Coordinates of C-alpha atoms in Angstrom, one line a residue:
Chain A
M6 CA -50.8 -42.8 -44.0
T7 CA -47.1 -43.4 -44.8
S8 CA -46.2 -40.1 -43.2
V9 CA -48.0 -41.1 -40.0
A10 CA -46.3 -44.5 -40.0
T11 CA -42.8 -43.2 -40.5
A12 CA -43.0 -40.1 -38.4
P13 CA -43.2 -41.8 -34.9
P14 CA -40.2 -44.1 -35.3
A15 CA -38.1 -41.1 -36.8
A16 CA -39.1 -38.8 -34.0
A17 CA -38.8 -41.3 -31.2
P18 CA -35.1 -42.0 -31.1
P19 CA -33.9 -38.4 -30.8
T20 CA -35.9 -37.9 -27.5
P21 CA -34.1 -40.5 -25.5
E22 CA -30.8 -39.9 -27.2
P23 CA -29.9 -36.3 -26.0
P24 CA -29.8 -37.3 -22.3
R25 CA -27.6 -40.2 -23.1
A26 CA -25.3 -38.1 -25.2
K27 CA -25.2 -35.5 -22.4
R28 CA -24.3 -38.1 -19.9
R29 CA -21.6 -39.5 -22.2
F30 CA -20.1 -36.1 -22.5
T31 CA -20.3 -34.9 -18.9
G32 CA -19.4 -38.3 -17.5
S33 CA -16.0 -38.0 -19.1
V34 CA -15.1 -34.7 -17.4
G35 CA -15.5 -35.7 -13.8
F36 CA -12.0 -37.2 -13.6
L37 CA -10.6 -33.8 -14.4
A38 CA -11.1 -32.8 -10.8
V39 CA -9.0 -35.6 -9.5
P40 CA -5.5 -33.9 -9.9
I41 CA -6.5 -30.8 -7.9
A42 CA -8.1 -33.0 -5.2
V43 CA -4.9 -35.1 -4.9
W44 CA -2.7 -32.0 -4.9
L45 CA -4.7 -30.2 -2.2
V46 CA -5.0 -33.4 0.0
F47 CA -1.3 -34.0 -0.3
F48 CA 0.0 -30.4 0.2
F49 CA -2.8 -28.9 2.2
I50 CA -4.8 -31.4 4.2
V51 CA -1.9 -33.8 5.1
P52 CA 0.4 -31.0 6.3
F53 CA -2.4 -29.6 8.4
G54 CA -2.9 -33.0 9.9
L55 CA 0.8 -33.1 10.6
I56 CA 0.7 -29.9 12.7
L57 CA -2.4 -31.1 14.4
W58 CA -0.5 -34.2 15.4
Y59 CA 2.6 -32.1 16.5
S60 CA 0.3 -30.0 18.6
F61 CA -0.3 -32.9 21.0
G62 CA 3.5 -33.5 21.4
E63 CA 6.2 -31.5 23.1
K64 CA 9.6 -30.0 22.6
P65 CA 11.9 -32.5 24.3
S66 CA 15.2 -30.6 24.3
L67 CA 16.9 -27.5 23.1
Y68 CA 18.0 -28.9 19.8
V69 CA 14.9 -30.9 18.9
T70 CA 11.9 -29.1 17.4
H71 CA 9.2 -31.6 18.4
S72 CA 8.5 -35.1 19.7
N73 CA 5.3 -37.1 19.9
D74 CA 6.5 -39.7 22.4
V75 CA 4.2 -38.4 25.1
L76 CA 0.8 -37.2 23.9
S77 CA -1.0 -34.5 25.9
L78 CA -3.0 -31.3 25.7
A79 CA -0.2 -29.5 27.6
R80 CA 0.8 -27.4 24.5
Y81 CA -2.7 -26.0 24.3
V82 CA -2.6 -25.0 28.0
E83 CA 0.8 -23.5 27.3
A84 CA -0.5 -21.7 24.2
L85 CA -3.3 -20.1 26.0
D86 CA -1.1 -18.2 28.5
P87 CA -1.8 -14.5 29.3
A88 CA 0.7 -13.2 26.8
F89 CA -0.8 -15.1 24.0
L90 CA -4.4 -14.2 25.0
T91 CA -3.5 -10.5 25.2
T92 CA -2.1 -10.7 21.6
F93 CA -5.0 -12.8 20.5
W94 CA -7.5 -10.3 21.9
R95 CA -5.6 -7.4 20.2
T96 CA -5.6 -9.3 16.9
T97 CA -9.3 -9.9 17.2
Q98 CA -9.9 -6.3 17.9
I99 CA -7.8 -5.2 15.0
A100 CA -9.5 -7.7 12.7
I101 CA -13.1 -6.8 13.7
T102 CA -12.4 -3.0 13.6
G103 CA -10.5 -3.5 10.3
T104 CA -13.4 -5.5 8.7
A105 CA -16.0 -2.9 9.8
L106 CA -13.9 0.0 8.5
C107 CA -13.4 -1.8 5.2
V108 CA -17.2 -2.1 4.9
L109 CA -17.7 1.5 5.8
I110 CA -15.1 2.8 3.4
G111 CA -15.6 0.2 0.7
F112 CA -19.4 0.3 0.4
P113 CA -19.8 3.9 -0.7
M114 CA -16.8 3.4 -3.1
A115 CA -18.3 0.2 -4.6
Y116 CA -21.7 1.9 -4.8
W117 CA -20.2 4.9 -6.6
M118 CA -18.4 2.6 -9.0
A119 CA -21.3 0.3 -9.7
V120 CA -24.2 2.7 -9.8
K121 CA -23.0 6.2 -10.4
L122 CA -20.3 5.7 -13.0
S123 CA -20.9 5.1 -16.7
P124 CA -20.1 1.5 -17.9
R125 CA -17.0 2.7 -19.6
A126 CA -15.6 4.5 -16.6
R127 CA -16.5 1.5 -14.4
G128 CA -14.0 -0.8 -16.1
L129 CA -11.3 1.9 -15.8
V130 CA -12.0 2.5 -12.1
V131 CA -12.0 -1.3 -11.3
A132 CA -8.6 -1.5 -13.0
L133 CA -7.4 1.5 -10.9
V134 CA -8.6 -0.3 -7.7
L135 CA -6.6 -3.4 -8.8
V136 CA -3.3 -1.6 -9.8
P137 CA -2.1 -0.9 -6.2
Y138 CA -3.2 -4.4 -5.3
W139 CA -0.6 -5.7 -7.8
T140 CA 2.2 -3.9 -6.1
N141 CA 3.8 -6.2 -3.6
F142 CA 1.8 -6.3 -0.3
L143 CA 5.0 -5.9 1.7
V144 CA 6.3 -3.0 -0.4
R145 CA 3.0 -1.1 -0.1
T146 CA 3.2 -1.6 3.7
I147 CA 6.8 -0.2 3.6
G148 CA 5.3 2.8 1.8
W149 CA 3.2 3.4 4.9
Q150 CA 6.2 2.9 7.1
I151 CA 8.0 5.7 5.2
T152 CA 5.0 7.9 5.5
L153 CA 4.3 7.4 9.1
S154 CA 7.9 7.5 10.3
P155 CA 8.7 10.2 12.9
E156 CA 11.3 11.8 10.5
G157 CA 9.1 11.2 7.5
F158 CA 7.6 13.8 5.1
L159 CA 4.1 13.6 6.6
S160 CA 5.5 14.4 10.0
D161 CA 7.4 17.4 8.5
F162 CA 4.3 18.5 6.6
L163 CA 2.0 18.3 9.7
N164 CA 4.6 20.3 11.7
G165 CA 4.9 22.8 8.9
I166 CA 1.2 23.6 8.8
G167 CA 1.1 23.7 12.6
L168 CA -1.2 20.6 13.0
L169 CA 1.4 18.8 15.0
N170 CA 4.1 19.9 17.4
G171 CA 7.0 17.5 17.4
P172 CA 7.6 14.2 15.5
L173 CA 4.6 12.0 14.4
Q174 CA 4.2 9.2 17.0
V175 CA 2.1 6.8 15.0
L176 CA 4.6 4.2 13.7
Y177 CA 4.9 1.1 15.8
T178 CA 1.5 1.4 17.5
Q179 CA -1.7 -0.4 17.2
Q180 CA -3.2 2.5 15.2
A181 CA -0.5 2.1 12.6
V182 CA -1.3 -1.6 12.2
Q183 CA -5.0 -0.7 12.0
L184 CA -4.4 1.8 9.2
G185 CA -2.1 -0.7 7.4
V186 CA -4.6 -3.6 7.5
V187 CA -7.5 -1.4 6.4
Y188 CA -5.4 -0.2 3.5
N189 CA -4.1 -3.7 2.6
Y190 CA -7.5 -5.5 2.6
L191 CA -9.7 -2.7 1.2
P192 CA -9.6 -3.9 -2.4
L193 CA -10.8 -7.4 -1.2
M194 CA -13.9 -5.7 0.2
I195 CA -14.5 -3.3 -2.7
L196 CA -14.4 -6.0 -5.5
P197 CA -17.2 -8.4 -4.2
L198 CA -19.3 -5.4 -3.2
Y199 CA -18.9 -4.0 -6.6
V200 CA -19.8 -7.3 -8.3
A201 CA -22.9 -7.6 -6.2
L202 CA -24.0 -4.0 -6.7
E203 CA -23.2 -4.0 -10.4
R204 CA -25.5 -7.1 -10.9
M205 CA -28.3 -5.3 -9.2
D206 CA -31.2 -4.5 -11.5
H207 CA -31.5 -0.7 -11.3
K208 CA -35.1 -1.0 -12.3
L209 CA -35.8 -2.2 -8.8
L210 CA -34.6 1.0 -7.3
E211 CA -36.6 3.0 -9.8
A212 CA -39.6 0.9 -9.0
S213 CA -39.2 1.4 -5.3
R214 CA -39.0 5.2 -5.9
D215 CA -42.0 5.2 -8.2
L216 CA -43.9 3.3 -5.5
G217 CA -43.3 6.2 -3.1
G218 CA -40.2 5.0 -1.3
N219 CA -37.7 7.6 -0.4
W220 CA -34.0 7.3 -0.8
W221 CA -33.5 5.9 2.7
S222 CA -36.1 3.2 2.5
S223 CA -35.1 2.2 -1.0
F224 CA -31.5 1.8 0.2
W225 CA -32.4 -0.3 3.2
R226 CA -35.1 -2.4 1.5
V227 CA -33.6 -2.9 -2.0
T228 CA -29.9 -2.1 -2.1
I229 CA -28.8 -3.6 1.1
P230 CA -30.6 -6.9 0.7
L231 CA -29.3 -7.3 -2.8
A232 CA -25.7 -6.4 -1.7
L233 CA -25.8 -8.7 1.3
P234 CA -24.0 -11.7 -0.5
G235 CA -21.3 -9.2 -1.6
I236 CA -21.0 -7.8 1.9
L237 CA -20.7 -11.3 3.4
A238 CA -18.1 -12.4 0.8
G239 CA -16.1 -9.2 1.4
M240 CA -16.2 -9.6 5.2
L241 CA -14.9 -13.2 4.8
L242 CA -12.2 -12.2 2.4
V243 CA -11.0 -9.4 4.7
F244 CA -11.5 -10.9 8.1
V245 CA -9.8 -14.3 7.5
P246 CA -6.4 -13.2 6.1
L247 CA -6.5 -10.2 8.5
M248 CA -6.6 -12.5 11.6
G249 CA -3.6 -14.4 10.3
D250 CA -1.7 -11.3 9.1
Y251 CA 2.0 -11.4 9.9
I252 CA 3.5 -8.9 7.4
T253 CA 1.5 -5.7 8.4
P254 CA 2.2 -5.9 12.1
S255 CA 5.9 -6.8 11.4
V256 CA 6.4 -3.7 9.4
L257 CA 4.1 -1.2 11.2
G258 CA 3.4 -2.7 14.6
G259 CA 6.6 -3.0 16.6
A260 CA 6.1 -4.5 20.1
S261 CA 2.9 -2.7 21.0
G262 CA 1.0 -3.7 17.8
S263 CA 2.0 -7.3 17.4
M264 CA -0.5 -10.0 16.3
V265 CA -1.0 -13.7 16.7
G266 CA 0.6 -14.5 13.3
Q267 CA 3.9 -13.2 14.6
M268 CA 3.7 -15.4 17.7
V269 CA 3.0 -18.5 15.6
A270 CA 5.8 -17.6 13.2
G271 CA 8.2 -16.9 16.1
Q272 CA 7.7 -20.4 17.6
F273 CA 8.6 -22.0 14.2
Q274 CA 11.4 -19.6 13.2
R275 CA 13.1 -18.4 16.4
A276 CA 12.1 -20.6 19.3
Q277 CA 12.1 -23.7 17.2
N278 CA 9.3 -25.1 19.3
W279 CA 7.1 -26.7 16.6
A280 CA 4.8 -28.4 19.1
L281 CA 3.8 -25.1 20.7
G282 CA 3.7 -23.3 17.4
S283 CA 1.4 -26.0 16.0
A284 CA -0.9 -25.7 19.0
M285 CA -1.0 -21.9 18.5
A286 CA -1.8 -22.3 14.8
I287 CA -4.6 -24.7 15.6
V288 CA -6.1 -22.3 18.1
L289 CA -5.9 -19.5 15.6
M290 CA -7.6 -21.7 12.9
L291 CA -10.4 -22.8 15.3
A292 CA -11.0 -19.2 16.4
I293 CA -11.3 -18.0 12.8
L294 CA -13.7 -20.9 11.9
L295 CA -15.8 -20.0 15.0
V296 CA -16.0 -16.4 14.0
V297 CA -16.8 -17.2 10.4
I298 CA -19.6 -19.6 11.5
A299 CA -20.9 -16.9 13.8
F300 CA -20.9 -14.4 11.0
G301 CA -22.7 -16.9 8.7
V302 CA -25.4 -17.5 11.3
L303 CA -25.8 -13.7 12.0
F304 CA -26.1 -12.9 8.3
R305 CA -28.7 -15.6 7.8
L306 CA -30.7 -14.1 10.6
I307 CA -30.3 -10.6 9.1
G308 CA -31.4 -12.0 5.7
I309 CA -34.5 -13.6 7.2
A310 CA -35.3 -10.4 9.1
L311 CA -34.9 -8.3 6.0
R312 CA -37.1 -10.6 4.0
R313 CA -39.8 -10.5 6.6
F314 CA -39.5 -6.7 6.8
R315 CA -39.9 -6.5 3.1
H316 CA -43.0 -8.7 3.2
L317 CA -44.6 -6.5 5.8
G318 CA -43.7 -3.3 4.1
D319 CA -45.8 -1.5 1.5
L320 CA -43.0 -2.0 -1.0
D321 CA -43.0 -5.6 -2.2
T322 CA -40.1 -6.2 -4.4
T323 CA -39.6 -9.8 -3.4
G324 CA -41.2 -11.1 -6.5
A325 CA -38.8 -9.2 -8.7
I326 CA -35.8 -10.2 -6.7
R327 CA -36.7 -13.9 -6.8
Chain B
M4 CA -44.6 25.3 -36.8
T5 CA -42.8 21.9 -37.0
A6 CA -40.4 23.1 -34.4
T7 CA -43.1 23.8 -31.9
A8 CA -44.7 20.5 -32.7
E9 CA -41.4 18.7 -32.1
R10 CA -41.0 20.7 -28.9
T11 CA -44.3 19.6 -27.6
T12 CA -43.7 15.9 -28.3
A13 CA -40.2 16.1 -26.9
A14 CA -41.3 18.0 -23.8
P15 CA -43.0 15.3 -21.7
P16 CA -40.0 13.0 -21.3
R17 CA -37.7 15.9 -20.7
T18 CA -39.7 17.2 -17.8
E19 CA -40.1 13.7 -16.4
E20 CA -36.5 12.9 -16.4
P21 CA -35.3 15.7 -14.2
R22 CA -38.0 15.0 -11.7
A23 CA -36.9 11.4 -11.4
R24 CA -33.3 12.5 -11.1
R25 CA -34.1 15.1 -8.5
R26 CA -35.1 12.5 -6.0
P27 CA -31.6 11.3 -5.1
P28 CA -30.0 14.5 -3.8
A29 CA -27.3 15.9 -6.1
V30 CA -25.3 16.7 -3.0
G31 CA -25.3 13.0 -2.2
D32 CA -24.0 12.1 -5.6
A33 CA -21.2 14.7 -5.4
L34 CA -20.2 13.4 -1.9
L35 CA -20.2 9.9 -3.3
G36 CA -17.9 10.9 -6.1
I37 CA -15.6 12.7 -3.8
W38 CA -15.5 9.7 -1.5
G39 CA -14.7 7.4 -4.4
I40 CA -11.9 9.6 -5.7
V41 CA -10.4 10.1 -2.2
G42 CA -10.6 6.3 -1.8
L43 CA -8.7 5.7 -5.0
L44 CA -6.1 8.2 -3.9
F45 CA -5.8 6.4 -0.6
L46 CA -5.3 3.1 -2.5
F47 CA -2.6 4.7 -4.6
F48 CA -0.9 6.7 -1.9
P49 CA 1.8 4.3 -0.6
V50 CA 2.5 3.1 -4.1
L51 CA 3.2 6.7 -5.1
V52 CA 5.4 7.1 -2.0
I53 CA 7.5 4.1 -3.1
V54 CA 7.8 5.3 -6.6
A55 CA 8.9 8.8 -5.4
Y56 CA 11.4 7.4 -2.9
S57 CA 12.9 5.1 -5.5
F58 CA 14.6 8.3 -6.8
N59 CA 16.2 8.9 -3.4
T60 CA 20.0 9.1 -3.6
G61 CA 20.5 8.5 0.1
R62 CA 21.7 5.3 1.7
Q63 CA 18.5 4.8 3.6
L64 CA 15.1 4.5 2.0
Q65 CA 13.3 6.5 4.6
S66 CA 15.5 9.5 4.8
W67 CA 15.4 11.6 1.6
Q68 CA 18.7 13.0 0.4
G69 CA 18.3 14.1 -3.2
F70 CA 16.8 13.2 -6.6
G71 CA 18.7 10.7 -8.8
L72 CA 18.6 7.4 -10.6
D73 CA 21.4 5.9 -8.6
S74 CA 19.2 3.4 -6.9
Y75 CA 18.1 1.9 -10.3
A76 CA 21.7 1.4 -11.4
N77 CA 22.6 0.0 -8.0
A78 CA 19.6 -2.4 -8.0
F79 CA 20.5 -3.9 -11.4
N80 CA 24.2 -4.1 -10.5
N81 CA 23.4 -5.9 -7.2
P82 CA 23.8 -9.6 -8.0
T83 CA 21.8 -10.6 -4.9
I84 CA 18.8 -8.5 -5.9
V85 CA 18.9 -9.8 -9.5
A86 CA 19.1 -13.4 -8.3
T87 CA 16.1 -12.9 -6.0
I88 CA 14.1 -11.5 -8.9
Q89 CA 15.0 -14.4 -11.0
V90 CA 13.9 -16.9 -8.3
S91 CA 10.6 -15.0 -7.9
L92 CA 9.9 -14.9 -11.6
A93 CA 10.7 -18.6 -12.0
A94 CA 8.6 -19.6 -9.1
A95 CA 5.7 -17.4 -10.3
A96 CA 5.9 -19.0 -13.8
G97 CA 5.9 -22.5 -12.3
S98 CA 3.1 -21.7 -9.9
A99 CA 1.1 -20.2 -12.8
V100 CA 1.5 -23.3 -14.9
V101 CA 0.6 -25.7 -12.2
S102 CA -2.3 -23.7 -10.9
T103 CA -3.7 -23.0 -14.3
I104 CA -3.6 -26.7 -15.4
L105 CA -5.1 -28.0 -12.1
G106 CA -7.6 -25.2 -11.8
S107 CA -8.8 -25.2 -15.4
F108 CA -9.5 -28.9 -15.3
A109 CA -11.2 -28.7 -12.0
G110 CA -13.2 -25.6 -13.2
V111 CA -14.5 -27.5 -16.2
A112 CA -15.3 -30.6 -14.1
L113 CA -17.2 -28.5 -11.6
A114 CA -19.2 -26.5 -14.2
R115 CA -20.1 -29.5 -16.3
R116 CA -20.9 -32.2 -13.9
G117 CA -22.8 -32.1 -10.7
G118 CA -22.6 -34.8 -8.1
R119 CA -22.0 -35.5 -4.5
W120 CA -18.2 -35.0 -4.9
T121 CA -18.6 -31.4 -6.1
G122 CA -19.7 -30.3 -2.7
W123 CA -16.6 -31.8 -1.1
L124 CA -14.3 -30.3 -3.7
V125 CA -15.8 -26.9 -3.4
A126 CA -15.4 -27.2 0.4
L127 CA -11.8 -28.3 0.0
L128 CA -11.1 -25.3 -2.3
G129 CA -12.9 -22.9 -0.1
L130 CA -10.9 -24.2 2.9
A131 CA -7.7 -23.7 1.0
M132 CA -8.8 -20.1 0.3
V133 CA -9.9 -19.2 3.8
T134 CA -7.0 -20.8 5.7
P135 CA -4.7 -18.0 6.8
E136 CA -1.4 -18.1 5.0
I137 CA 0.5 -18.3 8.3
V138 CA -1.2 -21.6 9.1
N139 CA -0.5 -22.9 5.6
A140 CA 3.1 -21.8 6.0
V141 CA 3.8 -23.4 9.4
S142 CA 2.2 -26.7 8.3
L143 CA 4.0 -26.9 4.9
L144 CA 7.5 -26.4 6.5
P145 CA 7.4 -29.5 8.7
W146 CA 5.8 -31.5 5.8
F147 CA 8.6 -30.5 3.4
V148 CA 11.2 -31.4 6.0
T149 CA 9.4 -34.8 6.6
L150 CA 9.3 -35.5 2.8
G151 CA 12.7 -34.3 2.0
A152 CA 14.8 -35.3 5.0
D153 CA 12.9 -38.2 6.7
W154 CA 11.5 -39.9 3.6
G155 CA 14.5 -39.1 1.4
L156 CA 12.5 -37.5 -1.4
S157 CA 15.2 -35.0 -2.3
I158 CA 13.0 -33.1 -4.8
F159 CA 11.3 -31.5 -1.8
N160 CA 14.6 -30.0 -0.6
L161 CA 14.7 -27.8 -3.7
G162 CA 13.7 -24.2 -3.0
Q163 CA 12.0 -23.7 -6.3
V164 CA 9.9 -26.8 -6.0
R165 CA 8.8 -25.8 -2.5
L166 CA 7.9 -22.3 -3.7
V167 CA 5.9 -23.5 -6.6
I168 CA 3.9 -26.0 -4.5
A169 CA 3.3 -23.5 -1.7
H170 CA 2.2 -20.7 -4.1
S171 CA 0.0 -23.0 -6.2
L172 CA -2.3 -24.0 -3.3
F173 CA -4.3 -20.7 -3.1
A174 CA -3.9 -19.9 -6.8
C175 CA -5.3 -23.2 -8.1
A176 CA -8.4 -22.6 -6.0
V177 CA -8.7 -19.1 -7.5
V178 CA -8.3 -20.4 -11.1
T179 CA -10.9 -23.1 -10.5
F180 CA -13.5 -20.6 -9.4
I181 CA -12.7 -18.2 -12.3
V182 CA -12.9 -21.0 -14.9
R183 CA -16.0 -22.5 -13.3
A184 CA -17.8 -19.1 -13.3
R185 CA -16.9 -18.7 -17.0
M186 CA -18.0 -22.2 -18.0
A187 CA -21.2 -22.1 -16.0
G188 CA -22.3 -19.1 -18.1
L189 CA -21.7 -21.0 -21.4
N190 CA -24.2 -23.3 -23.1
E191 CA -23.2 -26.9 -23.3
S192 CA -25.0 -27.3 -26.6
L193 CA -21.9 -26.4 -28.7
E194 CA -19.9 -29.3 -27.1
E195 CA -22.9 -31.6 -27.6
A196 CA -23.2 -30.6 -31.2
A197 CA -19.5 -31.4 -31.7
A198 CA -20.0 -34.7 -30.0
D199 CA -23.0 -35.5 -32.1
L200 CA -21.0 -34.7 -35.2
G201 CA -18.5 -37.3 -34.2
A202 CA -15.6 -35.3 -32.8
P203 CA -13.4 -37.3 -30.4
P204 CA -13.2 -35.9 -26.8
I205 CA -9.7 -34.4 -27.3
Q206 CA -10.6 -32.6 -30.5
R207 CA -13.8 -31.4 -28.9
F208 CA -11.9 -29.9 -26.0
W209 CA -9.3 -28.1 -28.2
T210 CA -11.7 -26.8 -30.8
I211 CA -14.8 -26.0 -28.8
T212 CA -14.2 -26.0 -25.0
F213 CA -10.8 -24.4 -24.8
P214 CA -11.5 -21.4 -27.0
L215 CA -14.6 -20.7 -24.9
M216 CA -12.8 -20.8 -21.6
R217 CA -9.6 -19.1 -22.8
P218 CA -10.3 -15.6 -21.2
A219 CA -10.8 -17.3 -17.8
V220 CA -7.7 -19.4 -18.2
I221 CA -5.6 -16.3 -19.2
S222 CA -6.8 -14.2 -16.3
G223 CA -6.4 -17.2 -14.0
A224 CA -2.8 -17.7 -15.1
L225 CA -2.1 -14.0 -14.7
L226 CA -3.6 -13.9 -11.2
S227 CA -1.6 -16.9 -10.1
F228 CA 1.5 -15.4 -11.5
T229 CA 1.0 -12.1 -9.6
L230 CA -0.2 -13.9 -6.4
S231 CA 3.0 -15.8 -6.4
L232 CA 5.2 -12.7 -7.0
D233 CA 3.4 -11.1 -4.1
N234 CA 3.7 -14.0 -1.7
T235 CA 5.9 -13.3 1.4
V236 CA 4.6 -15.4 4.2
L237 CA 4.6 -18.8 2.6
S238 CA 7.9 -18.0 0.8
S239 CA 9.7 -16.9 4.0
F240 CA 8.9 -20.3 5.6
V241 CA 9.5 -22.8 2.8
S242 CA 12.3 -21.1 0.9
V243 CA 15.8 -22.5 1.4
A244 CA 19.1 -20.7 1.3
G245 CA 20.2 -20.1 -2.2
S246 CA 16.7 -19.6 -3.6
T247 CA 15.5 -16.6 -1.8
P248 CA 12.6 -14.9 -3.6
W249 CA 12.3 -11.1 -3.9
P250 CA 9.7 -10.5 -1.1
V251 CA 11.7 -12.6 1.4
Y252 CA 14.8 -10.5 0.6
V253 CA 12.8 -7.3 1.2
F254 CA 11.4 -8.7 4.4
A255 CA 14.9 -9.7 5.6
S256 CA 16.3 -6.3 4.8
L257 CA 13.5 -4.7 6.8
R258 CA 15.3 -6.0 9.9
S259 CA 18.6 -4.4 8.9
T260 CA 18.4 -1.4 6.6
L261 CA 16.0 -0.6 3.8
R262 CA 17.9 0.7 0.8
P263 CA 16.4 2.8 -2.0
E264 CA 17.3 -0.1 -4.4
I265 CA 14.2 -1.9 -3.0
A266 CA 11.9 0.9 -4.0
A267 CA 13.6 1.1 -7.4
M268 CA 13.2 -2.6 -8.1
S269 CA 9.6 -2.5 -6.9
T270 CA 8.9 0.3 -9.3
V271 CA 10.3 -1.7 -12.2
M272 CA 8.2 -4.7 -11.1
L273 CA 5.1 -2.5 -11.0
L274 CA 5.8 -1.2 -14.5
L275 CA 6.3 -4.8 -15.8
T276 CA 3.0 -5.9 -14.1
L277 CA 1.1 -3.0 -15.7
V278 CA 2.5 -3.9 -19.1
A279 CA 1.5 -7.5 -18.6
L280 CA -1.9 -6.4 -17.5
A281 CA -2.4 -4.2 -20.5
L282 CA -1.4 -7.0 -22.8
V283 CA -3.9 -9.3 -21.2
A284 CA -6.6 -6.7 -21.4
I285 CA -5.9 -6.4 -25.1
V286 CA -6.0 -10.1 -25.6
L287 CA -9.3 -10.4 -23.7
S288 CA -10.9 -7.5 -25.5
R289 CA -10.0 -9.1 -28.8
A290 CA -11.4 -12.4 -27.6
S291 CA -14.6 -10.7 -26.5
K292 CA -14.9 -9.0 -29.9
K293 CA -14.5 -12.3 -31.6
T294 CA -17.0 -14.2 -29.5
G295 CA -19.3 -11.2 -29.2
D296 CA -19.7 -11.3 -25.4
G297 CA -18.5 -8.8 -23.0
S298 CA -15.7 -10.2 -20.9
S299 CA -13.4 -7.4 -20.0
L300 CA -10.4 -8.0 -17.8
A301 CA -12.1 -6.5 -14.8
Q302 CA -15.2 -8.6 -15.3
T303 CA -13.2 -11.8 -15.7
L304 CA -11.1 -11.0 -12.6
A305 CA -14.2 -10.1 -10.6
G306 CA -15.4 -13.6 -11.2
G307 CA -16.4 -14.2 -14.8

């Protein structure tokens, strides 16, 4: 009787208390996000707003970088001239080809690392992938410049074994830039792919084989759908900085392999036309956002298609994936 | 007799395993392995070229003259090069401190409290990460000029301050995501227990929360340090005369002549980075031994 009487009051308080304690604790950490928000608004959003404002202005005279006395869209018209569009088109080509090549080269590498290697070797190989990445980006690109130069050792070697007659004519072309960007951004593709594939439950692959799927169907119906978030992240990580790259084409591109980043930089550094440079930067930013959104929509559609395909197929792994 | 009995019991799994393994073709595995190793060689190739050419005794980096250590001596005796390295290291340290503090706080806040603002903050951080550097660079330059010259805030005229701010923008977002990934995987009950036992918030943070998030904080700090050392685009826009960082010096000498000193100093920096990485790997492996969860350097860097 007493135990029944005392038990409910003793048991009742703890039930409402944990949520309150939780709220008390978590409520006190929200403010920790304020400094970073202030920092990014002040040094990222506001500066971006500033060049957006400049892009509607003009360069009034030789010695003044910008003026917003007269507002117009004239700088955008000026920015979209044939020379800019040619470079822009070349940049987009290099970026799309580069992203595709990074997927094609990076996926088998990431698959090998995540699936075929033992867990111990995996850590070592991930470290090996990262080591070159921690050498200065610019210095690594200079390594390619040395390699590809007409008087370089590769040219001598290729001449020596008879594969080439005369100096190597690759440096300062679009191909050199293409090679450079694939090289420079490959680790950014490998790592997210590796993370996605490493998290994959290998039992799913075994199950798919036990259920009669061959290598090909297991790959398309199990591996690819599971790796899709990693592929998307990798493509984003490669494509976006590649579109704005300014170092690789400066080192390897010369005049025939120049990219948009160099044109934007030139307006700010050499021509001192901040209004036009701002307009070009905004155009670049908008183009990147458009492509990223298009990628996102495309991948969502692919994801839906794959899911439907899996439902229709004899091999139903959706339950396990979810 | 017992041997045959053992053999019969051991036989079924042994015959089954090869059959399961035979399905993915062995040739495919070998090709994958070759592909992976060639890929690694590709990633290392220009680094090896730079290291090899750092021993070039010629006056120009690209044209090989002979083997020698002259370039190392010249690099360390060149006051301009030494000064740029000092600028770079100071900026990297500053950026690492700023990004780690801002990012760790934000990471904890994001992992521990949901709300409408988290979506906005994640979008802001994501935007900071996907904006091409060149756009960041050309927008920061006029902003620093506005702050420093037009508004008279002379602190923004200092090259070091500009470098730290510019480098921290991307890095603080990276640290936030690393710390958030780490914290999201940890149970809140430890902190709640400490709170129930009457620990004040600050003590709770230092005795419970911080030790748990330490691996993420260390790798975040290391990443922001190396990201800053690596940064060329932002630096070449915001740096002012007298505080030229190392990559900007290299970039400028690209237009005149590349000397072997550049390769020599890059090799030294690579060695230093490797030593730092090894130290962090040791710290992290000790931490994981202590807490009993696997958080290798690679794992932490790959996102917790």
